[in-house]
mmCIF file of C-alpha atoms in Angstrom:
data_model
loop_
_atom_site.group_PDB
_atom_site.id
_atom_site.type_symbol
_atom_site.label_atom_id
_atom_site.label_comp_id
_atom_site.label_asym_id
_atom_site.label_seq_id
_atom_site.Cartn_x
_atom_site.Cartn_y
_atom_site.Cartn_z
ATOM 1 C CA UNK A 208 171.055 157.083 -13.417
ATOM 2 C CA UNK A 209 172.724 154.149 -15.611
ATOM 3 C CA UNK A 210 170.523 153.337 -18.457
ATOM 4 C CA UNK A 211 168.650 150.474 -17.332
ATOM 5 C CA UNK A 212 168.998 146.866 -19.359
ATOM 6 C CA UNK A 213 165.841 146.178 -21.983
ATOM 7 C CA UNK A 214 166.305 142.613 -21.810
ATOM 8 C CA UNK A 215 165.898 142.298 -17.961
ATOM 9 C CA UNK A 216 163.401 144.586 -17.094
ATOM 10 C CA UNK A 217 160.151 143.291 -15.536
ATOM 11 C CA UNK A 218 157.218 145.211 -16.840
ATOM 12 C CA UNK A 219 153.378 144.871 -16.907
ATOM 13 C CA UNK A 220 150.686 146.882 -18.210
ATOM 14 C CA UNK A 221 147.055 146.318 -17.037
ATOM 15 C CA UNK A 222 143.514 147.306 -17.198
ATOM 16 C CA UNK A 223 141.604 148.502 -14.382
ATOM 17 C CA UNK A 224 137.479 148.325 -14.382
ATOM 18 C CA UNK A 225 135.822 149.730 -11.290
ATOM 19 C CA UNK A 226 133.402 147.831 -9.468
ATOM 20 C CA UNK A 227 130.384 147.851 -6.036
ATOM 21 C CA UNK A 228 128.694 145.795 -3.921
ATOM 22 C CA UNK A 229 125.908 147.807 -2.683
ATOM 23 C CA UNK A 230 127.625 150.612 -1.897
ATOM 24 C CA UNK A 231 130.688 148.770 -0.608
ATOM 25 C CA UNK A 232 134.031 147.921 -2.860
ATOM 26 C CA UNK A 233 135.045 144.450 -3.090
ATOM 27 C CA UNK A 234 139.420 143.602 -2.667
ATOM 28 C CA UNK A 235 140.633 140.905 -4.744
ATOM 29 C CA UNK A 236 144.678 139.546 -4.152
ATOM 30 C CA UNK A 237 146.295 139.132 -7.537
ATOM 31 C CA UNK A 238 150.006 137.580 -6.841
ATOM 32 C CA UNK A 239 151.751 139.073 -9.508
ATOM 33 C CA UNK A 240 152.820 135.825 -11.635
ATOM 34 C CA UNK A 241 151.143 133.380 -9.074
ATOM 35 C CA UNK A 242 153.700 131.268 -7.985
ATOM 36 C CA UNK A 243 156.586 132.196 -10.558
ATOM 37 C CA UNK A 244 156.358 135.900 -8.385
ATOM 38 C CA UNK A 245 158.406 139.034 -9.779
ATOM 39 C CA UNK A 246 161.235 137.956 -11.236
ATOM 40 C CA UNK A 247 162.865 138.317 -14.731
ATOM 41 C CA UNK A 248 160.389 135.903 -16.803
ATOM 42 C CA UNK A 249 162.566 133.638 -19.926
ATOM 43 C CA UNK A 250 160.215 134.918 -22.709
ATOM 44 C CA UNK A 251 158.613 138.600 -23.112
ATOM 45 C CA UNK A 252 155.099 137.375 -23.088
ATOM 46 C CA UNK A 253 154.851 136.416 -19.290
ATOM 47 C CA UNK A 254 153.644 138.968 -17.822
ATOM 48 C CA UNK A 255 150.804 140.036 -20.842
ATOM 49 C CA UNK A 256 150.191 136.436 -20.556
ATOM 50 C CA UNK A 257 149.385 136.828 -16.816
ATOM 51 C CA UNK A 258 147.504 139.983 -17.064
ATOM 52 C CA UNK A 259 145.336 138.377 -19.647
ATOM 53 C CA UNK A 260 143.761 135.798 -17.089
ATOM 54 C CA UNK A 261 142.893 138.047 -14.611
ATOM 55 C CA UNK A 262 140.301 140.861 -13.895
ATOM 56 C CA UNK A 263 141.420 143.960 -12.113
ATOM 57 C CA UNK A 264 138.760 146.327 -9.985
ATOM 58 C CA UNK A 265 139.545 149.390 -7.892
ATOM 59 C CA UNK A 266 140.413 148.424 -4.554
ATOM 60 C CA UNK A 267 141.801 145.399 -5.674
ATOM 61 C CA UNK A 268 145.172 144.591 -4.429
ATOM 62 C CA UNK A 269 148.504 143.551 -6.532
ATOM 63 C CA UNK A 270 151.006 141.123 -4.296
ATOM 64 C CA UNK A 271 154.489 141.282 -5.949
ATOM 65 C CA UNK A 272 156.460 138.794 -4.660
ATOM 66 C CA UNK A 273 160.134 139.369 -4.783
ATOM 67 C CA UNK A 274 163.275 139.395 -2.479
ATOM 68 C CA UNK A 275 164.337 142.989 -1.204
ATOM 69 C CA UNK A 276 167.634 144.134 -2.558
ATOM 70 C CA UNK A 277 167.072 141.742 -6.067
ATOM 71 C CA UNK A 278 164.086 143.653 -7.587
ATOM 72 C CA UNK A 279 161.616 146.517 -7.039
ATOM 73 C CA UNK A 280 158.178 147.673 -7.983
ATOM 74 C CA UNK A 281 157.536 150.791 -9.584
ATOM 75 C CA UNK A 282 154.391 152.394 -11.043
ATOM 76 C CA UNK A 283 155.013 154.619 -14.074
ATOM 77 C CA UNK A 284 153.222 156.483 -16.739
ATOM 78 C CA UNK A 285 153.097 154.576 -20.351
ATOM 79 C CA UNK A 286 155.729 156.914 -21.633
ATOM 80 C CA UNK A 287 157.891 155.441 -18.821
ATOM 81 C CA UNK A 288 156.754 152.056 -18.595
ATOM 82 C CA UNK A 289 157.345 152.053 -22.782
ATOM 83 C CA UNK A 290 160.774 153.729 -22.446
ATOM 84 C CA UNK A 291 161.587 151.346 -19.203
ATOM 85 C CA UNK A 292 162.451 154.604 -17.282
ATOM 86 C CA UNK A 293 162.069 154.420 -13.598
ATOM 87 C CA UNK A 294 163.377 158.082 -12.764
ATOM 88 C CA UNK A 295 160.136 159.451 -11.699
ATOM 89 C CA UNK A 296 158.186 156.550 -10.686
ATOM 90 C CA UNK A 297 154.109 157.364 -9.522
ATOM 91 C CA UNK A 298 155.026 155.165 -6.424
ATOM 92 C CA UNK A 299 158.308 152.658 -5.787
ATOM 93 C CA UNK A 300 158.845 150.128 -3.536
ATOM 94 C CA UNK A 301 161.513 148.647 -2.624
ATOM 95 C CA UNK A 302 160.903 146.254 0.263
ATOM 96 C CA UNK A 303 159.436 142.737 -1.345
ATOM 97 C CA UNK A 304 157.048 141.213 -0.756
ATOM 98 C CA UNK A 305 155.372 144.548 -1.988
ATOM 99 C CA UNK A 306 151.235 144.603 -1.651
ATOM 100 C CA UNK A 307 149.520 147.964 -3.742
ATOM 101 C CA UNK A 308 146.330 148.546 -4.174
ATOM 102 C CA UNK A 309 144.700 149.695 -7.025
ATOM 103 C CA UNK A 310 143.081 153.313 -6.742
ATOM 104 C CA UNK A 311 141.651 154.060 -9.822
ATOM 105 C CA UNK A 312 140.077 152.303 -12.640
ATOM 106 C CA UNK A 313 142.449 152.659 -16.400
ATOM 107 C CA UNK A 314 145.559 151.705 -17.265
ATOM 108 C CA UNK A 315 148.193 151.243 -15.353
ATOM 109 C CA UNK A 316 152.080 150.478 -15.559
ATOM 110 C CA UNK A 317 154.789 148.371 -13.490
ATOM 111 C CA UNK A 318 158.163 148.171 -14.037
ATOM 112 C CA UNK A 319 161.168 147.043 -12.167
ATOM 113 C CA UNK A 320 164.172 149.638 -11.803
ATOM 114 C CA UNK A 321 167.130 147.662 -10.902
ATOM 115 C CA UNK A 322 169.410 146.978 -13.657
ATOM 116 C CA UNK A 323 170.577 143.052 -13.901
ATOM 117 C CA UNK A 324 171.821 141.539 -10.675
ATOM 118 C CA UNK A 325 175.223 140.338 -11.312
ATOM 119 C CA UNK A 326 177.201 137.956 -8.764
ATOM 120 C CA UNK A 327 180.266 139.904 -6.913
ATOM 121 C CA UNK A 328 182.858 137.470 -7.202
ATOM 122 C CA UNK A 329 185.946 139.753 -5.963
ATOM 123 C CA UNK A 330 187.745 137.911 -3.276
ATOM 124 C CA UNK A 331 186.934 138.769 0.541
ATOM 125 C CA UNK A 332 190.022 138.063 2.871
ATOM 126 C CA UNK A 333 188.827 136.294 5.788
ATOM 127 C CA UNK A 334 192.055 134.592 8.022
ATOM 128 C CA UNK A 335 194.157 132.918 4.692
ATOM 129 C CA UNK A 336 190.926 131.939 2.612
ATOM 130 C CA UNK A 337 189.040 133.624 0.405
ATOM 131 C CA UNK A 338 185.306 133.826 0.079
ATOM 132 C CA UNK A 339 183.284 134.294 -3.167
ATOM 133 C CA UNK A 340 179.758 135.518 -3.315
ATOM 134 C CA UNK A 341 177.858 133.643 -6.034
ATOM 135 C CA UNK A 342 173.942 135.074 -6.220
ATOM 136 C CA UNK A 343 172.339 131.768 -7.221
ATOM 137 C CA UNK A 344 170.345 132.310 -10.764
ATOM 138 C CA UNK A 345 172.108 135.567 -11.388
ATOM 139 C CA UNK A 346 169.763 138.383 -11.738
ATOM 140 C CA UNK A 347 166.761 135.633 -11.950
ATOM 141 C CA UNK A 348 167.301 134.504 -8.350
ATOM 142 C CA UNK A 349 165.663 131.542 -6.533
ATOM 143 C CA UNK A 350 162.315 130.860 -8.677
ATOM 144 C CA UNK A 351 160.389 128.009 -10.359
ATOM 145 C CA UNK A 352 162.675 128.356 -13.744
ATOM 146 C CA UNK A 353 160.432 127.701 -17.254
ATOM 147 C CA UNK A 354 163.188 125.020 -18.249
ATOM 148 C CA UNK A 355 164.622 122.178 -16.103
ATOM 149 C CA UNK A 356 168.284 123.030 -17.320
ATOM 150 C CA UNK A 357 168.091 126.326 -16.069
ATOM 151 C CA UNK A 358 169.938 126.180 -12.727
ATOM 152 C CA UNK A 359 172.283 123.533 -13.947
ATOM 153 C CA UNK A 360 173.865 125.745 -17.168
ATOM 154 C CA UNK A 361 174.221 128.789 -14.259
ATOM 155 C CA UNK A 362 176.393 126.588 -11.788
ATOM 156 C CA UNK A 363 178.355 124.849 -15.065
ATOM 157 C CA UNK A 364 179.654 128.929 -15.398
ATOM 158 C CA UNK A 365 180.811 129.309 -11.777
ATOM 159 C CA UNK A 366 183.540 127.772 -9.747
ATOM 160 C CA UNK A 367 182.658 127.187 -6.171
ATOM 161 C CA UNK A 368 185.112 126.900 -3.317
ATOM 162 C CA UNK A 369 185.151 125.820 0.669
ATOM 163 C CA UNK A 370 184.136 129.313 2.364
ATOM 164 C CA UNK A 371 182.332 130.977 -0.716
ATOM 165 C CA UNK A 372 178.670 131.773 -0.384
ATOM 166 C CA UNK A 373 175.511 130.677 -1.991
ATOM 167 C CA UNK A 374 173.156 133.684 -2.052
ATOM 168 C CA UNK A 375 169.561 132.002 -2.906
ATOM 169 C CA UNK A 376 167.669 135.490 -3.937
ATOM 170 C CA UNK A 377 163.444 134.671 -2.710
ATOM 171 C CA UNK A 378 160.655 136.378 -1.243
ATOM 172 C CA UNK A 379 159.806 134.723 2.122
ATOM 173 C CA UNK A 380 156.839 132.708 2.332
ATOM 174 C CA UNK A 381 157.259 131.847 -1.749
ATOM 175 C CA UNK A 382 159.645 129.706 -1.495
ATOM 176 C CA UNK A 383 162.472 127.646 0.490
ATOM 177 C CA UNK A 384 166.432 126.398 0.504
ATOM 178 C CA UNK A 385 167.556 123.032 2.300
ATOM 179 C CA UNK A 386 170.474 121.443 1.364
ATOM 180 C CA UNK A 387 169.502 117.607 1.104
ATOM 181 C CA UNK A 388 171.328 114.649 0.246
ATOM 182 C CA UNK A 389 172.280 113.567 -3.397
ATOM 183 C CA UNK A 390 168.906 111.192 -3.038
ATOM 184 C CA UNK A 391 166.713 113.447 -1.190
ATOM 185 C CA UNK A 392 167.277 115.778 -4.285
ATOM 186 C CA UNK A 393 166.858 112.980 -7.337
ATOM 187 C CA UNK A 394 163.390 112.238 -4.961
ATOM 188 C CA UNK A 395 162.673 115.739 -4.384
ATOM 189 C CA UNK A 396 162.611 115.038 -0.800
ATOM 190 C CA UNK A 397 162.680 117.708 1.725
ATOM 191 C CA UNK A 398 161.052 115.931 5.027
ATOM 192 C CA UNK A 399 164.733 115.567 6.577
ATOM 193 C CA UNK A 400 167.229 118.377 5.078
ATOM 194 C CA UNK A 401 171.052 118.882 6.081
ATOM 195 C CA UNK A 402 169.856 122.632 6.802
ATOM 196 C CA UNK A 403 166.567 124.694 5.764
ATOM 197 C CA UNK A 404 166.389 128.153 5.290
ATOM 198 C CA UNK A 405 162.518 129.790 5.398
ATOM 199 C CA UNK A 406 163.842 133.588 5.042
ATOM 200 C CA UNK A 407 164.603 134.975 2.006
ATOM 201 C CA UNK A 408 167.385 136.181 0.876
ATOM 202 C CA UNK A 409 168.837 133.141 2.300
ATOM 203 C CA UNK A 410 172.987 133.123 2.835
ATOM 204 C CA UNK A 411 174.839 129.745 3.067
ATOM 205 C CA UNK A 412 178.500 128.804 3.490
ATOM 206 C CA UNK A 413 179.900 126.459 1.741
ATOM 207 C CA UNK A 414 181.683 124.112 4.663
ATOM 208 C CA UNK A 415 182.886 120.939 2.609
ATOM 209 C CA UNK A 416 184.148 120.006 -0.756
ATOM 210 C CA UNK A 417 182.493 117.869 -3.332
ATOM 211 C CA UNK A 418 178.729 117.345 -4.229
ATOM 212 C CA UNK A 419 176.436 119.592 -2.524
ATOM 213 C CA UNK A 420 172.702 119.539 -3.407
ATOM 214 C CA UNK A 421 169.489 122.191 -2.503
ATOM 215 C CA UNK A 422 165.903 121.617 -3.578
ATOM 216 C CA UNK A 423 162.808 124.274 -2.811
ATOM 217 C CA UNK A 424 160.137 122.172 -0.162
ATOM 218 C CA UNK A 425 157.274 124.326 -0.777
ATOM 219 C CA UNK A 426 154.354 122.179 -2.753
ATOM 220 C CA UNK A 427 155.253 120.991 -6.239
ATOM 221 C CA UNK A 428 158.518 123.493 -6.714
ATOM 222 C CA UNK A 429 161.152 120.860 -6.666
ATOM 223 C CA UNK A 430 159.553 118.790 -9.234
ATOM 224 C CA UNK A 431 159.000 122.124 -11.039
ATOM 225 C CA UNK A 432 162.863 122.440 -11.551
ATOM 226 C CA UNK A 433 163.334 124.689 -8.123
ATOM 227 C CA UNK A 434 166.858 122.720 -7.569
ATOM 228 C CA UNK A 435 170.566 123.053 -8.006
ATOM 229 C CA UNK A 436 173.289 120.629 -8.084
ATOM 230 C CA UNK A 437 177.374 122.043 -6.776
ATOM 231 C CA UNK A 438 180.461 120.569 -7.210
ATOM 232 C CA UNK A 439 182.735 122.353 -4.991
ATOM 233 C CA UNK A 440 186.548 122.375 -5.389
ATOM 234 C CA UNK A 441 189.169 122.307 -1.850
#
């Protein structure tokens, strides 16, 4: 197995306390990083950060929000969760959203085993024009970013042509893609989009040259920095 990347791993370590209700076990829902989901956080702290805020009881279960094919969810021992080695994971899974419930009361250890998603730009021959896949974010994916010139610096380092494909990485349910119009986007807008895509991963074709704008439309995302701005060449 390829040594996996330190920098991009998601991991989080928390504590377990059991708990009763006369004689039955109460379930809490913890979404793992509330509405950021699983995803590779911009700062180390993220996840200890979220950890801290909550209290964990057997039973309870952890939602891990997260687009199949960009992430998974594997629970390790501390040796592995220290050493970010997802060989011999306790339990992996690799379908997102991912829901597991907490068994036992203790410590206990999630990593992600993927190594960093990286865009697949090789050239796909389709009639006499090519087609580039460009995985929007890079291994991040489609998420409420923790700066609002996140998503701009990623498209300034691609080239996007007529044909090529925007792959917008989510978990379904979490978030959303429409392409709006260059005001709809400065407003946030998403009541009448060009096209809206609900299910995550989401693929979309690029059709036209020039300006090409897609926001998020769930809640507050979009005016959370859930939005990219295209220029596309002929």
């Amino acid at each position: 197995m390829a040594k996996l990347n330190m920098n991009l791993i998601l991991l989080i370590g928390i504590v377990v306390a059991s708990m009763e209700f006369q004689g039955s076990k109460a379930q809490n829902t913890h979404i793992v990083g509330d509405g950021f989901g699983w995803a590779v956080p911009q700062n180390d702290g993220f996840y200890a950060k979220w950890a801290s805020q909550q209290t964990f009881h057997v039973n309870d279960v952890l939602l891990f929000n997260f687009a199949t094919g960009l992430h998974t969810v594997a629970e390790v021992t501390k040796e592995a969760y220290n050493k970010c080695d997802g060989q011999n994971p306790i339990s992996l899974a690799t379908t997102g959203p991912a829901k597991l419930t907490i068994n036992t009361p203790g410590d206990h250890f999630y990593i992600c085993t993927i190594e960093e998603s990286k865009a697949d730009n090789s050239d796909q021959v389709q009639g006499s024009k090519a087609q580039n896949t460009h995985i929007v974010g890079d291994g991040f994916g489609w998420a409420v970013p923790q700066n609002d010139g996140f998503y701009a610096k990623w498209a300034s380092q691609q080239t996007f042509h007529v044909n090529d494909v925007l792959l917008f990485n989510f978990a379904t349910g979490l978030h959303t893609v429409a392409e709006v119009t260059k005001e709809a986007y400065n407003n946030c807008d998403g009541q009448n989009p060009i096209l809206l895509a609900t299910t995550g991963p989401a693929k979309l074709t690029i059709n036209t040259p020039g300006d090409h704008f897609y926001i998020c439309t769930i809640g507050p995302h979009c005016n959370f920095f859930l939005k990219l701005a295209i220029k596309v060449v002929g």
